[in-house]
XYZ file of C-alpha atoms in Angstrom:
542
model
C -14.544 39.797 233.684
C -11.526 41.979 233.558
C -11.807 45.715 233.868
C -9.378 48.472 233.242
C -8.325 50.817 236.008
C -10.531 53.503 234.443
C -13.650 51.397 235.259
C -12.949 51.334 238.992
C -15.036 54.396 239.982
C -18.127 52.997 238.252
C -17.560 49.623 239.818
C -17.425 51.135 243.260
C -20.839 52.779 242.663
C -22.390 49.679 241.115
C -24.927 48.179 243.625
C -24.560 44.794 241.982
C -20.862 44.566 242.887
C -20.489 42.962 246.220
C -16.710 42.942 246.395
C -13.596 43.932 244.469
C -10.550 41.696 244.518
C -7.165 43.297 243.605
C -4.416 41.052 242.221
C -1.043 42.889 242.061
C 2.647 41.964 241.730
C 5.627 43.954 243.072
C 8.080 44.506 240.175
C 10.363 46.952 242.012
C 13.228 44.422 242.208
C 12.974 43.609 238.521
C 13.110 47.277 237.588
C 16.112 47.808 239.845
C 17.828 44.828 238.279
C 17.081 46.103 234.791
C 18.342 49.566 235.741
C 21.477 48.086 237.246
C 22.007 45.900 234.195
C 21.551 48.902 231.893
C 24.024 50.953 233.906
C 26.526 48.097 233.873
C 26.164 47.678 230.108
C 26.726 51.404 229.590
C 29.737 51.375 231.908
C 31.310 48.451 230.053
C 30.549 49.933 226.649
C 31.833 53.394 227.530
C 34.873 52.335 229.567
C 38.215 53.739 228.419
C 39.790 50.300 228.789
C 39.206 47.623 226.182
C 36.859 44.909 227.444
C 36.621 41.548 225.710
C 34.418 38.592 226.682
C 35.183 35.185 225.206
C 34.122 31.590 225.648
C 36.403 29.058 227.297
C 38.198 28.395 223.998
C 39.021 32.054 223.404
C 36.312 32.756 220.818
C 35.239 36.398 221.127
C 31.569 36.997 221.971
C 31.705 40.682 222.992
C 33.993 43.707 222.604
C 33.374 47.295 223.687
C 34.013 50.548 221.823
C 37.467 51.041 223.338
C 38.586 47.734 221.839
C 37.338 48.850 218.420
C 39.221 52.152 218.720
C 42.486 50.561 219.836
C 42.575 47.505 217.576
C 41.057 49.001 214.444
C 38.717 46.010 214.057
C 34.941 46.476 213.957
C 32.686 44.369 216.157
C 31.457 42.420 213.145
C 35.034 41.528 212.203
C 35.983 40.032 215.573
C 32.795 38.534 217.026
C 33.127 34.793 216.551
C 36.874 35.020 215.880
C 39.518 33.632 218.198
C 41.430 36.227 220.189
C 44.617 34.958 218.572
C 43.924 37.253 215.589
C 45.572 39.961 217.699
C 48.800 38.028 218.214
C 51.926 39.743 216.939
C 54.377 36.922 217.463
C 56.366 38.881 220.046
C 55.251 36.701 222.964
C 56.361 33.083 222.872
C 54.108 30.012 222.735
C 55.227 29.201 226.267
C 53.988 32.604 227.430
C 50.483 31.804 226.160
C 50.572 28.245 227.538
C 51.274 29.581 231.015
C 48.402 32.055 230.648
C 45.901 29.364 229.601
C 47.045 26.998 232.338
C 46.297 29.685 234.918
C 42.912 30.610 233.435
C 41.657 27.049 233.015
C 42.518 26.415 236.632
C 39.948 29.097 237.457
C 42.533 31.684 238.469
C 42.841 35.239 237.147
C 45.863 36.154 234.987
C 47.617 39.528 234.724
C 50.288 40.358 232.169
C 51.310 42.384 229.160
C 50.870 41.720 225.437
C 52.384 43.176 222.317
C 49.423 42.863 219.948
C 48.866 43.717 216.306
C 46.238 46.137 215.044
C 44.214 45.557 211.913
C 46.592 47.834 209.973
C 49.581 45.756 211.046
C 51.088 48.170 213.568
C 51.986 46.896 217.014
C 50.744 48.158 220.350
C 51.420 47.334 223.987
C 48.650 46.599 226.441
C 48.372 45.562 230.052
C 45.753 42.861 230.461
C 43.824 41.367 233.382
C 41.793 38.272 232.463
C 39.291 36.818 234.923
C 37.278 33.576 234.668
C 33.469 33.859 234.801
C 31.902 30.945 236.701
C 28.359 29.588 236.870
C 26.464 28.729 240.069
C 28.269 25.396 240.244
C 31.688 27.054 240.037
C 32.369 25.932 236.479
C 34.275 28.361 234.216
C 31.941 29.364 231.360
C 33.561 32.543 230.019
C 36.561 34.835 230.346
C 36.494 38.609 230.611
C 39.610 40.608 229.729
C 40.131 44.210 230.779
C 42.969 45.707 228.751
C 44.691 49.085 228.824
C 46.703 50.488 225.918
C 50.135 51.327 227.341
C 51.950 51.887 224.043
C 52.995 55.434 224.935
C 54.080 54.389 228.408
C 56.088 51.510 226.923
C 57.763 53.904 224.494
C 58.645 56.243 227.356
C 60.008 53.331 229.366
C 62.135 52.252 226.402
C 63.356 55.798 225.875
C 64.265 56.007 229.541
C 66.199 52.743 229.290
C 67.964 53.989 226.171
C 68.687 57.331 227.846
C 70.148 55.519 230.841
C 72.312 53.439 228.514
C 73.341 56.618 226.729
C 74.186 58.279 230.026
C 76.258 55.249 230.997
C 78.098 55.463 227.680
C 78.580 59.165 228.291
C 80.076 58.593 231.728
C 82.318 55.894 230.311
C 83.356 58.124 227.422
C 84.058 61.054 229.724
C 86.038 58.854 232.050
C 88.277 57.235 229.470
C 88.556 59.881 226.746
C 91.293 61.934 228.389
C 93.434 58.943 229.351
C 92.801 57.171 226.069
C 93.732 60.216 224.006
C 96.866 60.736 226.080
C 97.961 57.221 225.129
C 97.064 57.830 221.498
C 99.021 61.074 221.539
C 102.099 59.126 222.577
C 101.544 56.350 220.040
C 100.911 58.710 217.152
C 103.517 61.272 218.145
C 106.352 58.820 218.608
C 105.285 57.193 215.336
C 105.864 60.550 213.642
C 109.252 60.942 215.326
C 110.239 57.459 214.157
C 109.185 58.395 210.630
C 111.347 61.526 210.760
C 114.352 59.614 212.065
C 113.894 56.770 209.579
C 115.460 58.830 206.773
C 115.814 56.474 203.811
C 114.666 53.353 205.637
C 111.507 52.678 203.611
C 110.361 49.745 205.744
C 110.640 51.756 208.947
C 108.734 54.611 207.324
C 106.002 52.184 206.228
C 105.751 50.703 209.727
C 105.595 54.119 211.378
C 102.996 55.204 208.823
C 100.765 52.293 209.793
C 101.178 53.206 213.476
C 100.151 56.797 212.752
C 97.120 55.741 210.706
C 95.973 53.259 213.351
C 96.288 55.890 216.083
C 94.324 58.367 213.950
C 91.511 55.850 213.458
C 91.432 55.150 217.188
C 91.263 58.887 217.896
C 88.313 59.184 215.505
C 86.525 56.388 217.368
C 86.970 58.261 220.640
C 85.605 61.413 219.042
C 82.602 59.525 217.657
C 81.955 57.943 221.042
C 81.855 61.387 222.624
C 79.591 62.672 219.853
C 77.223 59.715 220.244
C 77.099 60.247 224.000
C 76.527 63.994 223.494
C 79.502 64.666 225.762
C 81.773 66.358 223.288
C 81.798 70.055 222.556
C 83.443 70.263 219.185
C 84.893 73.334 217.557
C 84.221 73.835 213.844
C 87.186 73.686 211.455
C 87.468 74.006 207.671
C 87.047 70.587 206.073
C 86.558 69.042 202.661
C 83.290 67.092 202.357
C 84.825 65.006 199.582
C 87.586 63.825 201.930
C 84.946 62.683 204.427
C 83.011 60.825 201.709
C 86.133 59.093 200.402
C 86.976 57.977 203.935
C 83.437 56.628 204.398
C 83.690 54.772 201.095
C 86.845 53.020 202.295
C 85.183 52.012 205.565
C 82.024 50.758 203.847
C 83.961 48.809 201.228
C 85.504 46.735 204.012
C 82.307 46.171 205.984
C 79.368 45.663 203.618
C 78.212 42.751 201.497
C 80.189 42.343 198.261
C 76.878 42.193 196.404
C 76.371 45.887 197.186
C 78.080 48.153 194.667
C 79.322 51.482 196.061
C 79.417 54.432 193.668
C 80.472 58.040 194.270
C 79.717 61.002 192.012
C 81.410 64.015 193.607
C 80.369 66.881 191.332
C 80.461 69.799 193.789
C 83.132 72.338 192.842
C 82.869 74.011 196.263
C 83.225 71.169 198.743
C 84.635 72.923 201.812
C 82.465 73.580 204.861
C 83.164 74.665 208.397
C 82.314 71.762 210.643
C 83.372 68.835 212.738
C 84.968 66.245 210.413
C 84.247 63.355 212.755
C 80.565 64.244 213.193
C 79.930 64.805 209.496
C 81.781 61.637 208.525
C 79.799 59.724 211.145
C 76.514 61.103 209.737
C 77.400 60.001 206.193
C 78.563 56.629 207.502
C 75.276 56.143 209.378
C 73.350 56.736 206.164
C 75.608 54.266 204.367
C 75.042 51.610 207.017
C 71.272 52.154 206.869
C 71.424 51.781 203.088
C 73.323 48.530 203.531
C 70.661 47.205 205.903
C 67.971 48.100 203.356
C 69.623 45.872 200.722
C 69.956 42.380 202.258
C 70.134 40.831 198.778
C 72.543 43.373 197.320
C 72.076 46.497 195.237
C 73.668 49.891 194.615
C 74.711 52.488 197.192
C 75.360 55.862 195.571
C 76.845 58.957 197.229
C 76.697 62.168 195.196
C 77.513 65.820 195.802
C 76.609 69.016 193.986
C 76.444 72.712 194.696
C 73.018 74.319 194.956
C 71.798 77.850 195.510
C 68.936 77.767 198.002
C 66.439 80.618 197.840
C 64.742 82.442 200.717
C 61.526 80.449 200.440
C 63.334 77.123 200.757
C 65.466 78.391 203.657
C 62.395 79.652 205.524
C 60.534 76.360 205.070
C 63.521 74.406 206.391
C 64.540 76.910 209.106
C 68.044 77.353 207.701
C 69.901 79.789 209.952
C 72.411 80.711 207.267
C 69.664 81.865 204.910
C 69.793 81.972 201.105
C 73.060 81.207 199.375
C 75.454 78.503 198.248
C 75.166 75.064 199.815
C 76.646 71.665 199.129
C 74.223 68.764 198.921
C 75.246 65.211 199.807
C 72.826 62.522 198.656
C 73.115 58.949 199.912
C 70.751 56.722 197.928
C 70.107 53.002 197.697
C 68.079 50.501 195.692
C 66.698 48.815 198.791
C 63.300 48.057 200.265
C 62.281 51.684 200.817
C 60.408 53.250 203.726
C 56.645 53.116 204.240
C 54.819 56.454 204.327
C 53.346 55.780 207.768
C 56.779 55.683 209.406
C 58.572 58.191 207.181
C 57.599 61.088 209.438
C 59.128 59.366 212.483
C 62.520 58.248 211.179
C 64.392 61.204 212.689
C 62.723 60.823 216.093
C 65.190 59.858 218.823
C 64.931 56.165 219.729
C 62.648 55.387 216.775
C 63.745 52.249 214.940
C 62.204 49.642 212.651
C 65.001 47.184 213.311
C 64.588 44.145 215.511
C 65.100 44.618 219.222
C 68.795 44.609 220.010
C 69.794 45.518 216.436
C 69.259 49.253 216.561
C 69.196 52.064 219.118
C 67.043 54.459 217.123
C 69.780 57.073 217.463
C 71.438 56.758 214.048
C 69.133 58.980 212.000
C 68.442 61.189 215.017
C 72.200 61.732 215.182
C 72.303 62.536 211.462
C 69.542 65.101 211.936
C 71.287 66.613 214.968
C 74.609 66.822 213.128
C 73.093 68.572 210.121
C 71.128 71.058 212.253
C 74.188 71.853 214.386
C 76.025 72.721 211.157
C 73.264 75.147 210.044
C 71.979 72.715 207.428
C 68.956 70.530 206.796
C 68.095 67.024 205.631
C 65.488 65.700 203.192
C 64.399 62.153 202.443
C 62.577 60.622 199.494
C 61.574 56.977 199.479
C 59.519 54.527 197.472
C 58.630 51.096 198.824
C 60.364 48.425 196.783
C 62.566 50.917 194.934
C 64.813 52.514 197.541
C 65.513 55.676 199.517
C 67.558 58.844 199.102
C 68.741 61.042 201.977
C 70.036 64.495 201.049
C 72.051 66.617 203.475
C 72.588 70.339 202.887
C 75.528 72.238 204.406
C 76.461 75.886 203.780
C 79.736 76.078 201.872
C 82.658 77.849 203.486
C 82.880 81.456 202.345
C 85.333 84.253 202.973
C 88.170 81.966 204.059
C 91.040 80.982 201.824
C 92.145 77.506 202.773
C 95.910 77.034 202.582
C 97.228 74.516 200.090
C 99.453 71.636 201.141
C 102.462 73.534 199.814
C 101.534 76.662 201.786
C 101.086 74.639 204.969
C 104.496 73.076 204.474
C 106.032 76.554 204.218
C 104.594 77.743 207.550
C 107.403 78.356 210.014
C 107.285 75.950 212.932
C 110.703 76.276 214.571
C 111.804 78.776 217.183
C 114.196 79.647 219.990
C 111.731 80.697 222.680
C 111.426 79.114 226.110
C 108.279 77.087 226.796
C 106.930 75.884 230.140
C 105.377 72.457 229.497
C 102.889 71.181 232.108
C 101.368 67.680 231.820
C 100.982 64.907 234.375
C 101.175 62.144 231.741
C 104.797 61.089 231.261
C 104.252 59.827 227.710
C 102.655 63.087 226.533
C 105.137 65.278 228.386
C 108.112 63.373 226.970
C 106.631 63.439 223.462
C 105.869 67.180 223.506
C 109.314 67.953 224.941
C 111.049 65.990 222.168
C 108.935 67.607 219.446
C 109.614 71.100 220.795
C 113.318 70.455 221.301
C 113.602 69.069 217.776
C 112.074 72.337 216.507
C 114.678 74.373 218.410
C 112.672 75.490 221.451
C 113.996 75.502 225.008
C 111.675 73.491 227.250
C 111.096 73.513 230.994
C 108.738 70.700 231.950
C 106.809 69.799 235.082
C 104.079 67.304 235.912
C 101.498 69.283 237.884
C 100.013 72.735 238.272
C 101.527 73.519 241.664
C 105.049 72.951 240.357
C 104.246 75.021 237.262
C 103.067 77.978 239.354
C 106.260 77.885 241.434
C 108.480 77.739 238.338
C 106.600 80.546 236.635
C 106.670 82.785 239.700
C 110.456 82.615 239.933
C 111.210 82.739 236.196
C 108.249 84.311 234.410
C 110.416 86.797 232.530
C 112.265 83.957 230.825
C 109.119 82.015 229.830
C 107.520 82.945 226.526
C 104.644 80.454 226.486
C 102.930 78.015 228.858
C 101.658 74.761 227.361
C 99.131 73.511 229.895
C 97.204 70.246 230.228
C 93.619 70.617 231.385
C 93.157 67.602 233.624
C 95.854 67.123 236.261
C 96.011 66.076 239.914
C 96.632 68.585 242.734
C 95.813 71.618 240.565
C 93.914 71.293 237.291
C 94.475 73.381 234.190
C 91.805 75.937 234.975
C 93.091 76.634 238.486
C 96.679 76.737 237.222
C 95.731 79.262 234.544
C 94.013 81.458 237.145
C 97.100 81.319 239.388
C 99.448 82.219 236.519
C 97.296 85.232 235.602
C 97.717 86.601 239.125
C 101.457 86.898 238.482
C 101.105 88.031 234.885
C 97.697 89.004 233.430
C 99.221 88.816 229.919
C 100.615 85.296 230.290
C 100.530 83.360 227.007
C 98.846 79.993 227.527
C 97.887 77.165 225.211
C 95.634 74.407 226.538
C 96.074 70.717 225.722
C 93.389 68.134 226.445
C 92.189 64.712 225.431
C 88.551 65.696 225.888
C 86.737 68.709 224.455
C 84.207 69.754 227.082
C 82.424 72.962 227.994
C 85.358 74.168 230.082
C 87.371 74.641 226.885
C 84.866 77.186 225.598
C 85.131 79.024 228.892
C 88.932 78.932 228.641
C 88.742 80.479 225.184
C 86.611 83.276 226.630
C 89.001 83.780 229.550
C 91.966 84.652 227.359
C 93.948 81.563 226.448
C 95.530 81.701 223.005
C 94.151 78.424 221.723
C 93.443 74.768 222.249
C 95.334 71.676 221.081
C 93.331 68.452 221.016
C 95.079 65.206 221.852
C 96.217 63.209 219.999
C 97.830 65.761 217.695
C 99.922 65.684 214.542
C 103.446 66.930 215.039
C 103.159 69.668 212.440
C 99.750 70.804 213.707
C 101.195 70.932 217.214
C 104.218 73.010 216.169
C 102.167 75.362 213.975
C 99.864 76.035 216.895
C 102.833 76.782 219.154
C 104.289 79.163 216.580
C 100.975 80.967 216.093
C 100.559 81.454 219.837
C 104.040 82.896 220.158
C 103.591 85.223 217.195
C 100.100 86.472 218.034
C 98.759 88.232 221.070
C 95.156 87.689 220.023
C 93.188 84.531 220.366
C 93.851 82.036 217.585
C 91.473 79.466 216.227
C 91.853 75.758 216.830
C 93.641 73.824 214.097
C-alpha cells in the first residue's frame, strides 16, 4: 500500500510496521538538462541575429523573433515555406548551387545574401549555415545564423562611391588647368580667325563651329569640377531662360524621339546671380531623370514663373534670402512616378533606384546642393503611374542693371598701356599677346614668375598692369604676386587660371583686381583688362 510522505511519522510509530522501504530516483540531471534547454531556447529566441532552422530541403521549421523583425514575415507565414521566399534575384543560380553543394557535403557555408522583405524592400545579410547531424553523422537539419548588415553595406557602398569621387576629383584637378589652357588657345585663335575672316562667310562659319565646340568642352570641364566638388565658382548674373534653352537643345539630341519636350517660360524676371554651369547641370539632371522615368515615351515639360514667397514659406524651407521675389523652374514628366516610401530619400547622397552600374546616386543630391548653394530650395510632387514634378526656387537678381548686348558692345576695350604678361603655356601666352596687341596695348611677355619679378623690378614704372597665370613652374602665381608687392604694394594684378580653386578667393582678398577664367572670350578678356586699368578697386569676375 502506498503512503504519502505525510504518513511517515505515523508509520514509524506503528508497532505493526516491521520495516520501511524507500524507492527514490535522482532527477537532478534531468532538471539540469531541462534548465539548459530552456536557457538555450531563450537565447536563440532573444538573439539579435536572425536564426532559422530548416530541413534538408530548405523548408523552414523554426525562426526566432529577430528574423520576424528583419524580414517582416510572421512565424505563421514562413513555417513550412521554403527559404527561397526570401530570394531577391540578386544572387545567381550558380551562387545557390555552390552553397547547397557545400551544405549537403556536411560542411558549413558562410556568405552574404541580398534578400527581399515581405514589403518588397531589399536588405543585406551575412549568413553562416551549419549542418545538424544525428548520432550516425547524417545531416538532418540546417541552422542559419544571419546578421542584418544593410547599413554596413550602404556605408561600404558610400565609401566606394566617395573613393571614386575622390579619384575623379584628383583627375579633374590634375587636368583642368592644362585642359583649359588648350581650350583657351583653341577658342581664342578661333575668335581671331573670325575677326580676320572679314567677308569670308565659310571661314566665319568654320571658326564659329570651333568656338562653339571649345565652349562646350569648357562647360564639360566645369561640370566635372562641380561633380567632383573641386571647383569654387564665383556667382555671375545669368538668365535662367538661356540655361533652359541650352538644356532643351542637349536633351533633344539625346533622348528618345517618343518623348516630347515642351517649354513654357513665363517668368518676366529670369535673371539670377549664380553659376551658369551648375544651374544648367541641375536642370539637365532633372531632364535626364525624367527621360529615364518614361521608357515608353511621354512628355517632358519645363516651365518658369515668378513667385513671391512669404516669411512662413521661407522659414519652413530655410531660405537664407527670406521673403521676396523668386523664379520657379518646374521640370515635370508623365512617367512612372516615385513611390512614397523612397520619396524622402531621393536627395540623399548615393541613393539611387537605378540598377547597379547605371546610377551613382549623386544626380539629385547634386541638384539639391546646387539649389541650396544658390540660396534656393527644391520641392517634389509625384504620383505613381502619373509622373513627377521637381520645382526649383532661386531668388531673382535685384539691384543690378544688366547691360544689354548693345551696351556691352559699346564698352571700351582698347588702350595704349603697357602690360606684363606672365604665363608658362606658349599657346595661351601667344594668344593673349595677340589679343592685347590687336587692341592697341604694348605687351611684355615672359614664361615664369622669376623672370616676371626681374622684369618688373627693373621697369615697374613703365608697367601699368600685370596679367599673371596662377599655376607655373619655378614660382607660382601666388608667390609671384607676393614678390611683386614687395617692390610695389599698389601693383595692379589680374589673375588667369584654368581652375577655380580656393586660392582664387584668397587672391581676391589679398588685393588682386580680378580673375579671368580660362578659356575666355576675347571681348570678355579685353573688357576685364580695361576695367582693371581704369579702376583701383577690386572688380568682379565677368
